Amino acid sequence: MNGFRLVVIGAGETGTPLLKQLFTAPYVQVLGVADLDLSLPGIALAKEHGVATTNDFMTLVSKGKEVDIIIDVTGAPKVRETLRKYMVDTGNDHTLIMHERIALLMMSLSAGQLVTGKHDKLEYN
């Protein structure tokens, strides 16, 4: 393995600090960042690093097996459901979808303290 190729969906309160960590790791390639609000700090950060940004997450997800991990930090059940359906419909058995709760766990471990997100309901429906 030569590292991890990622797409991040959500560039707000959780996505921005996550992106800051991802951009420091030489073994991580962020292929794109999506959010409905292109004025968020995570979008600006991605642009500073020359990373593609969009308000349509499916344009990034449609890269298929080029993406190792999709990190969904939107907290939106509709996004989670769309991602799952797309993976099944396209037969993509390579790309993993990383839930916001896992991102918060990893960020907490890195920070040495509990990091919380702004979304209350994080379970899959």
Short mmCIF file of C-alpha atoms in Angstrom, two decimals:
data_model
loop_
_atom_site.label_atom_id
_atom_site.label_comp_id
_atom_site.label_asym_id
_atom_site.label_seq_id
_atom_site.Cartn_x
_atom_site.Cartn_y
_atom_site.Cartn_z
CA MET A 1 0.00 0.00 0.00
CA ASN A 2 1.27 3.43 -0.93
CA GLY A 3 -1.01 5.37 1.36
CA PHE A 4 -4.63 6.37 1.47
CA ARG A 5 -6.66 8.22 -1.17
CA LEU A 6 -9.54 10.03 0.48
CA VAL A 7 -12.61 12.10 -0.23
CA VAL A 8 -14.07 14.21 2.58
CA ILE A 9 -17.74 15.13 2.58
CA GLY A 10 -18.38 17.94 5.02
CA ALA A 11 -16.09 20.93 5.49
CA GLY A 12 -17.52 22.55 8.61
CA GLU A 13 -16.96 22.11 12.34
CA THR A 14 -15.80 18.49 12.11
CA GLY A 15 -14.44 18.45 8.57
CA THR A 16 -12.10 21.42 8.96
CA PRO A 17 -10.03 20.12 11.91
CA LEU A 18 -10.03 16.68 10.32
CA LEU A 19 -8.67 18.13 7.08
CA LYS A 20 -5.95 19.97 9.00
CA GLN A 21 -4.75 16.62 10.33
CA LEU A 22 -5.08 14.85 7.00
CA PHE A 23 -3.03 17.48 5.18
CA THR A 24 -0.10 16.92 7.57
CA ALA A 25 0.15 13.22 6.76
CA PRO A 26 2.45 12.46 3.79
CA TYR A 27 0.75 9.06 3.30
CA VAL A 28 -2.69 10.65 2.77
CA GLN A 29 -3.87 12.06 -0.54
CA VAL A 30 -7.08 14.06 -0.29
CA LEU A 31 -8.67 13.78 -3.73
CA GLY A 32 -11.51 16.18 -3.04
CA VAL A 33 -13.68 17.92 -0.47
CA ALA A 34 -17.41 18.49 -0.82
CA ASP A 35 -19.89 20.63 1.06
CA LEU A 36 -23.09 22.41 0.11
CA ASP A 37 -21.60 25.62 1.50
CA LEU A 38 -18.50 26.49 -0.50
CA SER A 39 -17.67 29.38 1.85
CA LEU A 40 -16.76 27.11 4.79
CA PRO A 41 -13.22 27.12 6.20
CA GLY A 42 -12.61 23.50 5.19
CA ILE A 43 -13.29 24.38 1.57
CA ALA A 44 -10.81 27.28 1.76
CA LEU A 45 -8.24 24.97 3.39
CA ALA A 46 -8.68 22.39 0.64
CA LYS A 47 -8.20 25.05 -2.03
CA GLU A 48 -5.02 26.24 -0.28
CA HIS A 49 -3.69 22.70 -0.67
CA GLY A 50 -4.71 22.48 -4.32
CA VAL A 51 -7.47 19.98 -3.64
CA ALA A 52 -10.63 19.88 -5.75
CA THR A 53 -13.76 21.22 -4.06
CA THR A 54 -17.41 20.91 -4.99
CA ASN A 55 -20.92 21.30 -3.64
CA ASP A 56 -21.90 17.97 -5.27
CA PHE A 57 -20.33 15.11 -3.32
CA MET A 58 -21.32 12.58 -5.96
CA THR A 59 -18.80 14.07 -8.41
CA LEU A 60 -16.07 12.97 -5.98
CA VAL A 61 -17.68 9.66 -5.07
CA SER A 62 -18.03 8.78 -8.77
CA LYS A 63 -14.22 8.45 -8.95
CA GLY A 64 -15.00 4.88 -7.94
CA LYS A 65 -12.14 2.61 -6.94
CA GLU A 66 -9.67 5.50 -7.26
CA VAL A 67 -10.98 6.45 -3.79
CA ASP A 68 -9.93 4.24 -0.88
CA ILE A 69 -12.01 5.94 1.82
CA ILE A 70 -14.94 8.35 1.76
CA ILE A 71 -15.12 10.24 5.05
CA ASP A 72 -18.67 11.44 5.69
CA VAL A 73 -18.77 14.09 8.42
CA THR A 74 -22.03 15.70 7.33
CA GLY A 75 -24.26 14.10 9.95
CA ALA A 76 -26.92 13.89 7.23
CA PRO A 77 -28.78 10.57 6.99
CA LYS A 78 -29.63 11.29 3.34
CA VAL A 79 -25.92 11.54 2.47
CA ARG A 80 -25.18 8.25 4.26
CA GLU A 81 -28.03 6.50 2.45
CA THR A 82 -27.00 7.90 -0.94
CA LEU A 83 -23.42 6.74 -0.39
CA ARG A 84 -24.45 3.22 0.62
CA LYS A 85 -26.85 2.89 -2.30
CA TYR A 86 -24.25 4.13 -4.78
CA MET A 87 -21.63 1.65 -3.56
CA VAL A 88 -24.09 -1.24 -3.92
CA ASP A 89 -25.46 -0.09 -7.28
CA THR A 90 -21.98 0.34 -8.79
CA GLY A 91 -20.52 -2.83 -7.28
CA ASN A 92 -17.70 -0.83 -5.69
CA ASP A 93 -16.26 -3.25 -3.17
CA HIS A 94 -13.01 -1.32 -2.76
CA THR A 95 -14.02 2.05 -1.32
CA LEU A 96 -14.90 2.25 2.37
CA ILE A 97 -17.32 4.76 3.83
CA MET A 98 -16.04 6.18 7.11
CA HIS A 99 -18.75 7.39 9.45
CA GLU A 100 -18.43 10.64 11.40
CA ARG A 101 -18.28 8.75 14.70
CA ILE A 102 -15.11 6.97 13.57
CA ALA A 103 -13.60 10.29 12.48
CA LEU A 104 -14.34 11.72 15.94
CA LEU A 105 -12.71 8.68 17.57
CA MET A 106 -9.55 9.09 15.49
CA MET A 107 -9.43 12.84 16.16
CA SER A 108 -9.91 12.20 19.89
CA LEU A 109 -7.06 9.69 19.95
CA SER A 110 -4.82 12.17 18.14
CA ALA A 111 -5.77 15.02 20.49
CA GLY A 112 -5.47 12.92 23.64
CA GLN A 113 -8.95 14.02 24.70
CA LEU A 114 -12.55 13.58 23.64
CA VAL A 115 -13.45 15.53 20.51
CA THR A 116 -17.16 15.94 19.96
CA GLY A 117 -19.09 16.81 16.84
CA LYS A 118 -22.07 19.04 16.38
CA HIS A 119 -24.39 16.34 15.05
CA ASP A 120 -26.51 14.59 17.65
CA LYS A 121 -27.91 11.70 15.62
CA LEU A 122 -25.03 9.76 14.10
CA GLU A 123 -26.46 6.28 13.77
CA TYR A 124 -27.38 4.70 10.46
CA ASN A 125 -31.10 4.36 9.84
#
